[in-house]
Short mmCIF file of C-alpha atoms in Angstrom, two decimals:
data_model
loop_
_atom_site.label_atom_id
_atom_site.label_comp_id
_atom_site.label_asym_id
_atom_site.label_seq_id
_atom_site.Cartn_x
_atom_site.Cartn_y
_atom_site.Cartn_z
CA UNK A 1 -47.30 86.17 116.12
CA UNK A 2 -50.80 86.66 117.49
CA UNK A 3 -51.77 85.21 120.85
CA UNK A 4 -54.28 82.91 119.17
CA UNK A 5 -51.53 81.53 116.89
CA UNK A 6 -48.99 80.61 119.55
CA UNK A 7 -47.02 77.54 118.65
CA UNK A 8 -45.40 76.33 115.46
CA UNK A 9 -44.07 73.21 113.83
CA UNK A 10 -41.72 72.56 110.94
CA UNK A 11 -43.15 70.70 107.97
CA UNK A 12 -41.71 69.07 104.86
CA UNK A 13 -43.27 68.06 101.58
CA UNK A 14 -42.55 64.38 100.93
CA UNK A 15 -43.57 62.16 98.02
CA UNK A 16 -44.42 58.47 98.39
CA UNK A 17 -45.95 55.73 96.28
CA UNK A 18 -46.26 54.91 92.57
CA UNK A 19 -47.44 57.18 91.06
CA UNK A 20 -45.88 59.66 93.48
CA UNK A 21 -48.23 61.43 95.86
CA UNK A 22 -47.06 64.47 97.84
CA UNK A 23 -47.91 65.11 101.50
CA UNK A 24 -47.04 67.89 103.94
CA UNK A 25 -45.88 66.19 107.14
CA UNK A 26 -44.91 67.53 110.56
CA UNK A 27 -41.33 66.73 111.60
CA UNK A 28 -40.95 65.16 115.05
CA UNK A 29 -37.85 63.74 116.77
CA UNK A 30 -40.01 62.99 119.81
CA UNK A 31 -41.84 60.10 118.14
CA UNK A 32 -40.85 57.20 115.91
CA UNK A 33 -43.50 56.33 113.35
CA UNK A 34 -43.97 58.09 110.01
CA UNK A 35 -47.68 57.97 109.25
CA UNK A 36 -50.00 59.39 106.61
CA UNK A 37 -53.78 59.75 106.77
CA UNK A 38 -55.64 57.08 104.82
CA UNK A 39 -59.12 57.50 103.48
CA UNK A 40 -61.34 57.47 106.54
CA UNK A 41 -63.92 59.45 108.44
CA UNK A 42 -62.85 61.86 111.17
CA UNK A 43 -59.12 61.60 110.49
CA UNK A 44 -58.11 64.99 109.19
CA UNK A 45 -59.78 68.41 109.04
CA UNK A 46 -62.51 68.61 106.42
CA UNK A 47 -61.45 69.76 102.93
CA UNK A 48 -62.72 73.30 103.53
CA UNK A 49 -60.10 73.85 106.27
CA UNK A 50 -57.25 72.19 104.43
CA UNK A 51 -58.02 73.04 100.82
CA UNK A 52 -54.48 74.11 100.00
CA UNK A 53 -52.77 71.05 101.46
CA UNK A 54 -50.92 68.97 98.81
CA UNK A 55 -52.92 65.78 99.40
CA UNK A 56 -55.69 64.52 101.63
CA UNK A 57 -55.20 60.78 101.90
CA UNK A 58 -52.78 58.01 101.11
CA UNK A 59 -54.71 55.17 99.43
CA UNK A 60 -52.68 51.92 99.27
CA UNK A 61 -54.71 50.45 96.41
CA UNK A 62 -53.76 53.40 94.18
CA UNK A 63 -50.01 52.79 94.57
CA UNK A 64 -48.56 49.90 92.58
CA UNK A 65 -45.60 49.67 95.01
CA UNK A 66 -47.66 49.61 98.22
CA UNK A 67 -47.49 46.44 100.31
CA UNK A 68 -49.15 45.57 103.58
CA UNK A 69 -46.94 44.65 106.55
CA UNK A 70 -47.87 41.21 107.93
CA UNK A 71 -48.35 40.49 111.58
CA UNK A 72 -45.24 38.31 111.73
CA UNK A 73 -43.01 41.22 110.73
CA UNK A 74 -40.31 42.26 113.19
CA UNK A 75 -41.79 45.76 112.97
CA UNK A 76 -45.22 44.65 114.15
CA UNK A 77 -45.60 45.61 117.80
CA UNK A 78 -49.29 44.71 118.08
CA UNK A 79 -49.21 41.10 116.93
CA UNK A 80 -51.71 40.05 119.59
CA UNK A 81 -54.31 42.35 118.05
CA UNK A 82 -54.29 40.90 114.55
CA UNK A 83 -54.94 37.57 112.87
CA UNK A 84 -52.45 35.72 110.67
CA UNK A 85 -54.15 37.03 107.51
CA UNK A 86 -54.52 40.70 108.39
CA UNK A 87 -52.14 43.64 108.14
CA UNK A 88 -50.22 44.69 111.22
CA UNK A 89 -52.10 47.36 113.20
CA UNK A 90 -50.46 50.30 114.95
CA UNK A 91 -51.46 52.84 117.55
CA UNK A 92 -49.35 55.84 118.53
CA UNK A 93 -50.28 57.87 121.63
CA UNK A 94 -48.71 61.32 122.04
CA UNK A 95 -48.03 63.59 125.02
CA UNK A 96 -50.65 66.16 123.95
CA UNK A 97 -53.97 65.46 125.66
CA UNK A 98 -56.04 62.75 123.97
CA UNK A 99 -53.87 62.85 120.85
CA UNK A 100 -53.30 59.61 118.96
CA UNK A 101 -53.10 58.00 115.53
CA UNK A 102 -54.04 54.43 114.71
CA UNK A 103 -54.37 52.28 111.61
CA UNK A 104 -52.19 49.65 109.94
CA UNK A 105 -48.62 49.47 108.64
CA UNK A 106 -47.70 49.55 104.96
CA UNK A 107 -44.49 49.56 102.94
CA UNK A 108 -43.95 51.85 99.96
CA UNK A 109 -41.30 54.02 98.33
CA UNK A 110 -40.12 57.42 99.56
CA UNK A 111 -38.52 59.64 96.90
CA UNK A 112 -35.19 61.32 97.56
CA UNK A 113 -32.91 63.16 95.17
CA UNK A 114 -29.20 63.47 94.51
CA UNK A 115 -27.69 66.94 94.87
CA UNK A 116 -25.37 67.32 91.92
CA UNK A 117 -25.24 68.86 88.46
CA UNK A 118 -27.69 66.31 87.11
CA UNK A 119 -29.98 65.32 90.00
CA UNK A 120 -31.48 61.85 90.02
CA UNK A 121 -34.36 60.60 92.09
CA UNK A 122 -33.74 57.77 94.52
CA UNK A 123 -36.50 55.43 95.67
CA UNK A 124 -36.11 54.12 99.23
CA UNK A 125 -38.46 51.37 100.39
CA UNK A 126 -39.71 52.38 103.83
CA UNK A 127 -42.41 51.42 106.30
CA UNK A 128 -45.06 53.81 107.60
CA UNK A 129 -48.50 53.95 109.12
CA UNK A 130 -51.71 54.18 107.13
CA UNK A 131 -53.72 56.26 109.58
CA UNK A 132 -57.40 55.42 109.86
CA UNK A 133 -58.28 57.18 113.12
CA UNK A 134 -56.77 60.36 114.58
CA UNK A 135 -57.71 62.14 117.78
CA UNK A 136 -56.87 65.25 119.78
CA UNK A 137 -54.53 67.85 118.28
CA UNK A 138 -54.46 66.03 114.95
CA UNK A 139 -58.09 67.01 114.43
CA UNK A 140 -57.09 70.65 114.98
CA UNK A 141 -54.67 70.61 112.01
CA UNK A 142 -51.52 69.90 114.03
CA UNK A 143 -50.57 67.36 111.34
CA UNK A 144 -53.02 67.84 108.44
CA UNK A 145 -51.09 65.49 106.13
CA UNK A 146 -49.36 63.22 108.61
CA UNK A 147 -46.35 63.09 110.88
CA UNK A 148 -42.73 62.23 110.06
CA UNK A 149 -41.35 60.41 113.10
CA UNK A 150 -37.58 60.79 113.49
CA UNK A 151 -37.14 59.00 116.81
CA UNK A 152 -34.66 56.37 117.97
CA UNK A 153 -36.78 53.23 117.49
CA UNK A 154 -36.15 50.90 114.55
CA UNK A 155 -39.39 51.85 112.80
CA UNK A 156 -38.40 55.51 112.24
CA UNK A 157 -37.28 56.64 108.79
CA UNK A 158 -33.63 57.34 109.81
CA UNK A 159 -33.45 53.86 111.36
CA UNK A 160 -34.87 52.18 108.25
CA UNK A 161 -32.49 54.05 105.92
CA UNK A 162 -29.55 52.97 108.10
CA UNK A 163 -30.80 49.36 108.36
CA UNK A 164 -30.95 49.16 104.56
CA UNK A 165 -27.40 50.46 104.28
CA UNK A 166 -28.46 53.66 102.53
CA UNK A 167 -26.96 56.03 105.10
CA UNK A 168 -24.98 56.12 108.30
CA UNK A 169 -27.14 55.80 111.40
CA UNK A 170 -27.27 59.55 111.92
CA UNK A 171 -29.07 62.63 110.66
CA UNK A 172 -29.02 66.37 111.21
CA UNK A 173 -31.64 69.11 111.32
CA UNK A 174 -30.94 72.78 110.71
CA UNK A 175 -33.49 75.38 111.83
CA UNK A 176 -33.15 78.69 110.03
CA UNK A 177 -34.27 81.92 111.66
CA UNK A 178 -36.46 82.58 108.60
CA UNK A 179 -38.41 79.36 109.21
CA UNK A 180 -36.62 77.36 106.52
CA UNK A 181 -34.14 74.57 107.15
CA UNK A 182 -33.18 71.07 106.17
CA UNK A 183 -32.83 67.48 107.26
CA UNK A 184 -29.74 65.52 106.23
CA UNK A 185 -30.02 61.75 106.54
CA UNK A 186 -26.63 60.14 107.13
CA UNK A 187 -25.04 63.40 108.28
CA UNK A 188 -22.64 62.88 111.19
CA UNK A 189 -21.74 66.55 111.41
CA UNK A 190 -18.31 68.12 111.11
CA UNK A 191 -15.04 68.06 113.01
CA UNK A 192 -15.59 71.55 114.43
CA UNK A 193 -19.01 70.89 115.99
CA UNK A 194 -19.69 70.76 119.73
CA UNK A 195 -20.80 67.40 121.13
CA UNK A 196 -22.25 65.68 124.17
CA UNK A 197 -23.24 62.04 124.84
CA UNK A 198 -26.80 60.91 124.16
CA UNK A 199 -28.45 59.23 127.15
CA UNK A 200 -30.66 56.70 125.36
CA UNK A 201 -32.94 54.70 127.65
CA UNK A 202 -33.59 51.45 125.80
CA UNK A 203 -37.04 51.00 127.37
CA UNK A 204 -38.18 54.48 126.36
CA UNK A 205 -35.61 55.72 123.83
CA UNK A 206 -35.44 59.48 123.26
CA UNK A 207 -32.76 61.99 122.28
CA UNK A 208 -31.88 62.89 125.87
CA UNK A 209 -28.73 64.58 127.13
CA UNK A 210 -27.42 65.67 130.54
CA UNK A 211 -27.20 69.37 131.34
CA UNK A 212 -24.60 70.19 133.99
CA UNK A 213 -25.07 73.95 134.16
CA UNK A 214 -26.96 76.97 132.83
CA UNK A 215 -25.29 80.23 131.82
CA UNK A 216 -27.41 83.41 131.74
CA UNK A 217 -25.32 86.39 130.75
CA UNK A 218 -22.14 86.02 132.80
CA UNK A 219 -23.77 83.99 135.58
CA UNK A 220 -23.40 80.23 135.84
CA UNK A 221 -25.45 77.81 137.92
CA UNK A 222 -24.20 74.26 138.41
CA UNK A 223 -26.90 71.60 138.28
CA UNK A 224 -27.47 68.20 136.72
CA UNK A 225 -30.69 67.47 134.87
CA UNK A 226 -31.70 65.30 131.95
CA UNK A 227 -33.44 66.96 129.01
CA UNK A 228 -34.97 65.75 125.74
CA UNK A 229 -34.40 67.38 122.35
CA UNK A 230 -37.79 67.33 120.63
CA UNK A 231 -38.44 69.11 117.31
CA UNK A 232 -42.15 68.32 117.67
CA UNK A 233 -42.39 70.73 120.63
CA UNK A 234 -42.62 74.40 119.71
CA UNK A 235 -41.19 75.93 122.87
CA UNK A 236 -38.89 74.83 125.66
CA UNK A 237 -40.22 73.27 128.87
CA UNK A 238 -38.14 73.27 132.06
CA UNK A 239 -38.87 72.08 135.58
CA UNK A 240 -37.33 73.54 138.73
CA UNK A 241 -34.61 74.26 139.64
CA UNK A 242 -33.61 74.92 136.01
CA UNK A 243 -36.76 76.94 135.23
CA UNK A 244 -36.46 79.34 138.18
CA UNK A 245 -32.75 79.92 137.70
CA UNK A 246 -32.97 80.67 133.98
CA UNK A 247 -36.07 82.89 134.23
CA UNK A 248 -34.93 84.81 137.31
CA UNK A 249 -31.48 85.31 135.85
CA UNK A 250 -32.99 86.50 132.59
CA UNK A 251 -35.41 88.90 134.28
CA UNK A 252 -32.74 90.42 136.52
CA UNK A 253 -30.68 91.39 133.47
CA UNK A 254 -33.46 92.78 131.27
CA UNK A 255 -33.95 96.54 131.27
CA UNK A 256 -37.59 96.69 130.19
CA UNK A 257 -41.06 96.89 131.69
CA UNK A 258 -42.47 93.47 132.52
CA UNK A 259 -45.86 92.88 130.97
CA UNK A 260 -48.76 92.13 133.30
CA UNK A 261 -49.78 88.49 133.59
CA UNK A 262 -51.96 87.39 130.68
CA UNK A 263 -53.87 84.10 130.83
CA UNK A 264 -53.69 83.84 127.03
CA UNK A 265 -49.89 83.60 127.11
CA UNK A 266 -48.19 80.48 128.50
CA UNK A 267 -44.98 82.36 129.34
CA UNK A 268 -44.35 84.08 132.68
CA UNK A 269 -41.70 86.53 131.59
CA UNK A 270 -42.92 88.97 128.93
CA UNK A 271 -41.91 92.58 128.35
CA UNK A 272 -43.65 95.49 126.67
CA UNK A 273 -42.28 96.67 123.33
CA UNK A 274 -42.64 100.28 122.23
CA UNK A 275 -43.82 101.08 118.72
CA UNK A 276 -40.21 101.68 117.67
CA UNK A 277 -38.82 98.44 119.11
CA UNK A 278 -38.63 95.11 117.30
CA UNK A 279 -37.17 93.42 120.38
CA UNK A 280 -35.33 94.23 123.60
CA UNK A 281 -31.77 93.74 124.78
CA UNK A 282 -31.54 90.36 126.51
CA UNK A 283 -28.76 88.35 128.16
CA UNK A 284 -27.35 85.35 126.34
CA UNK A 285 -28.47 81.89 127.44
CA UNK A 286 -26.39 78.72 127.10
CA UNK A 287 -26.70 75.19 128.41
CA UNK A 288 -23.53 73.49 129.63
CA UNK A 289 -23.67 69.83 128.72
CA UNK A 290 -21.87 66.70 129.92
CA UNK A 291 -18.31 67.04 128.69
CA UNK A 292 -18.33 70.82 129.03
CA UNK A 293 -19.64 71.95 125.62
CA UNK A 294 -22.07 74.90 125.62
CA UNK A 295 -25.31 74.70 123.65
CA UNK A 296 -26.36 78.27 122.72
CA UNK A 297 -30.00 79.34 122.77
CA UNK A 298 -29.57 81.88 119.97
CA UNK A 299 -33.11 83.20 119.89
CA UNK A 300 -35.15 81.83 122.83
CA UNK A 301 -37.74 84.62 122.76
CA UNK A 302 -40.98 85.23 120.93
CA UNK A 303 -42.59 88.51 119.88
CA UNK A 304 -46.36 88.32 120.37
CA UNK A 305 -49.07 90.65 119.12
CA UNK A 306 -51.42 91.31 122.06
CA UNK A 307 -53.71 93.51 120.04
CA UNK A 308 -53.37 95.93 117.16
CA UNK A 309 -50.12 97.92 117.50
CA UNK A 310 -49.35 96.35 120.88
CA UNK A 311 -46.54 93.83 121.15
CA UNK A 312 -44.63 92.01 123.88
CA UNK A 313 -41.38 90.08 123.87
CA UNK A 314 -41.52 86.84 125.88
CA UNK A 315 -38.88 84.41 127.05
CA UNK A 316 -40.47 81.36 125.40
CA UNK A 317 -39.94 78.87 128.22
CA UNK A 318 -42.88 77.11 129.87
CA UNK A 319 -42.70 75.84 133.44
CA UNK A 320 -42.95 72.06 133.57
CA UNK A 321 -43.83 69.88 136.53
CA UNK A 322 -41.42 67.09 135.62
CA UNK A 323 -39.98 66.80 132.09
CA UNK A 324 -37.30 69.05 130.64
CA UNK A 325 -37.75 69.45 126.89
CA UNK A 326 -35.62 71.54 124.54
CA UNK A 327 -38.06 72.70 121.88
CA UNK A 328 -37.63 74.20 118.45
CA UNK A 329 -37.12 77.76 119.71
CA UNK A 330 -33.84 76.78 121.42
CA UNK A 331 -32.62 75.05 118.23
CA UNK A 332 -33.12 78.02 115.91
CA UNK A 333 -29.94 79.07 114.12
CA UNK A 334 -28.21 75.77 114.91
CA UNK A 335 -27.56 72.58 112.99
CA UNK A 336 -28.28 69.73 115.40
CA UNK A 337 -26.79 66.31 114.67
CA UNK A 338 -28.56 63.24 116.05
CA UNK A 339 -25.77 60.67 115.73
CA UNK A 340 -27.28 57.40 116.87
CA UNK A 341 -24.25 55.41 115.65
CA UNK A 342 -21.80 57.21 117.95
CA UNK A 343 -24.53 58.00 120.51
CA UNK A 344 -23.76 61.71 120.57
CA UNK A 345 -25.68 64.93 120.01
CA UNK A 346 -23.70 67.46 117.99
CA UNK A 347 -24.38 71.09 117.14
CA UNK A 348 -22.94 74.09 115.38
CA UNK A 349 -24.17 77.59 114.62
CA UNK A 350 -25.10 77.31 110.99
CA UNK A 351 -26.68 79.01 107.97
CA UNK A 352 -29.15 76.41 106.72
CA UNK A 353 -28.65 77.55 103.12
CA UNK A 354 -24.95 76.58 103.31
CA UNK A 355 -23.41 73.16 102.79
CA UNK A 356 -20.62 71.70 104.87
CA UNK A 357 -17.80 70.00 102.97
CA UNK A 358 -16.17 68.57 106.11
CA UNK A 359 -18.53 65.59 106.32
CA UNK A 360 -17.40 62.63 104.17
CA UNK A 361 -19.74 59.67 104.67
CA UNK A 362 -20.20 56.34 102.95
CA UNK A 363 -23.47 55.40 101.32
CA UNK A 364 -24.51 52.20 99.62
CA UNK A 365 -26.63 53.34 96.71
CA UNK A 366 -26.90 49.74 95.48
CA UNK A 367 -29.53 49.20 98.16
CA UNK A 368 -31.84 51.70 96.49
CA UNK A 369 -33.23 52.32 93.03
CA UNK A 370 -33.10 55.53 91.04
CA UNK A 371 -35.81 56.91 88.81
CA UNK A 372 -38.16 59.84 88.46
CA UNK A 373 -41.43 59.21 90.33
CA UNK A 374 -44.48 59.06 88.12
CA UNK A 375 -46.66 62.17 88.32
CA UNK A 376 -44.14 63.88 90.62
CA UNK A 377 -45.20 67.52 90.54
CA UNK A 378 -43.64 69.90 93.07
CA UNK A 379 -46.14 72.49 94.18
CA UNK A 380 -46.35 75.52 96.39
CA UNK A 381 -47.87 75.12 99.80
CA UNK A 382 -50.20 77.82 101.00
CA UNK A 383 -52.54 77.81 103.99
CA UNK A 384 -53.56 74.26 104.92
CA UNK A 385 -55.28 75.11 108.17
CA UNK A 386 -57.24 78.23 107.33
CA UNK A 387 -56.24 81.87 107.58
CA UNK A 388 -57.65 82.13 111.08
CA UNK A 389 -55.03 79.71 112.39
CA UNK A 390 -51.98 80.64 110.36
CA UNK A 391 -49.70 83.61 110.71
CA UNK A 392 -46.96 82.84 108.21
CA UNK A 393 -46.18 80.27 105.57
CA UNK A 394 -42.98 79.98 103.55
CA UNK A 395 -43.42 78.08 100.28
CA UNK A 396 -40.92 76.28 98.05
CA UNK A 397 -40.93 73.11 95.93
CA UNK A 398 -40.67 69.78 97.76
CA UNK A 399 -37.07 68.78 97.01
CA UNK A 400 -35.07 66.00 98.64
CA UNK A 401 -31.30 66.33 98.35
CA UNK A 402 -28.30 64.01 98.52
CA UNK A 403 -25.23 65.91 99.71
CA UNK A 404 -21.78 64.72 100.78
CA UNK A 405 -22.94 61.10 100.51
CA UNK A 406 -25.90 61.75 102.80
CA UNK A 407 -29.57 62.16 101.97
CA UNK A 408 -30.95 65.64 102.49
CA UNK A 409 -34.63 66.35 102.94
CA UNK A 410 -35.33 70.07 102.73
CA UNK A 411 -37.70 71.47 105.34
CA UNK A 412 -39.42 74.17 103.34
CA UNK A 413 -42.45 75.20 105.34
CA UNK A 414 -42.84 76.77 108.78
CA UNK A 415 -46.44 77.02 109.89
CA UNK A 416 -47.71 78.73 113.00
CA UNK A 417 -50.48 76.56 114.39
CA UNK A 418 -52.94 76.94 117.23
CA UNK A 419 -51.65 74.40 119.76
CA UNK A 420 -52.41 76.10 123.07
#
């Protein structure tokens, strides 16, 4: 990865509406609302910078199954800002500086698919935002086709699927080391997974857990801190004392030359790589959680191209002033289960191409309809943000699976975006 391309998000191709329209959306457990850009000025990058993206806008009037969400809906959080005859407005503000999305709420169908010998499409009626105005990082192609909120609140897609009786109130995400993975709606994991309680604050619900210790190599430090699991954050952010312990412990066990400080790189601990090295020997890192289970950071580092033929390996942890956030780099190589029904976080080292037969779940398919979406045409995804901002794109058809009585949404695309 080049310095100018630091940061990445996982994306999925999803199809909504009648006829079906496909969008490439960023996947984010740190926020709740699923939203798509509607036809508007200044919302998404101009067509020249996103020419290869599957779709530009969601237009409610072009979908025969689209319905507006009235202001008296239980999902309408901004009732004071609308009249009795208008659609319910929304506004989502994100942690990134000056980043927001606003518009109005709509209801339409999301297409899923059964995973069996003869796959069938399943239409789930869901609620999402029709984005009219976007600011901040969204104008820099952070979410060129929208954002798929997977948070705890009742307006998120996992919550809606559970409320409708389509799945258990749980889902899992698997992050492959090759940038490909999957989401499984209704997945409660397996009997051999590690687990720890979720600490869900009802006023500001997030997927937070308690860390009771950090293991670097053979060294353990006891501490107690709360941390959030957020797939919408590329790297891991830790505040002291966790940050100093993990970075100092890592550095003391690395036998390599530390790279000089570089203002272009947000990481403090980077090491020079010779032309014959792909990486360096590093100590293992694990987080001890409440209950004693260890969460392994399988590949917490990042190889960065400083200039032609010059590379460094960095411990991809950023020092935070307050929040502790476990980002995507700590979740790589692991299937993470967000079980909101049992209020636990589960995990297991996993090959994302495998299936797990130890997960029998109930699903009420009578609460959905099955058919093939009109004009549903899976397509390859190339460079939606311009070659200057992308390092690597993996392309595959947009397929949604149903496996072991849970709904599986395949995460096919890993894009490296300029977010720093």
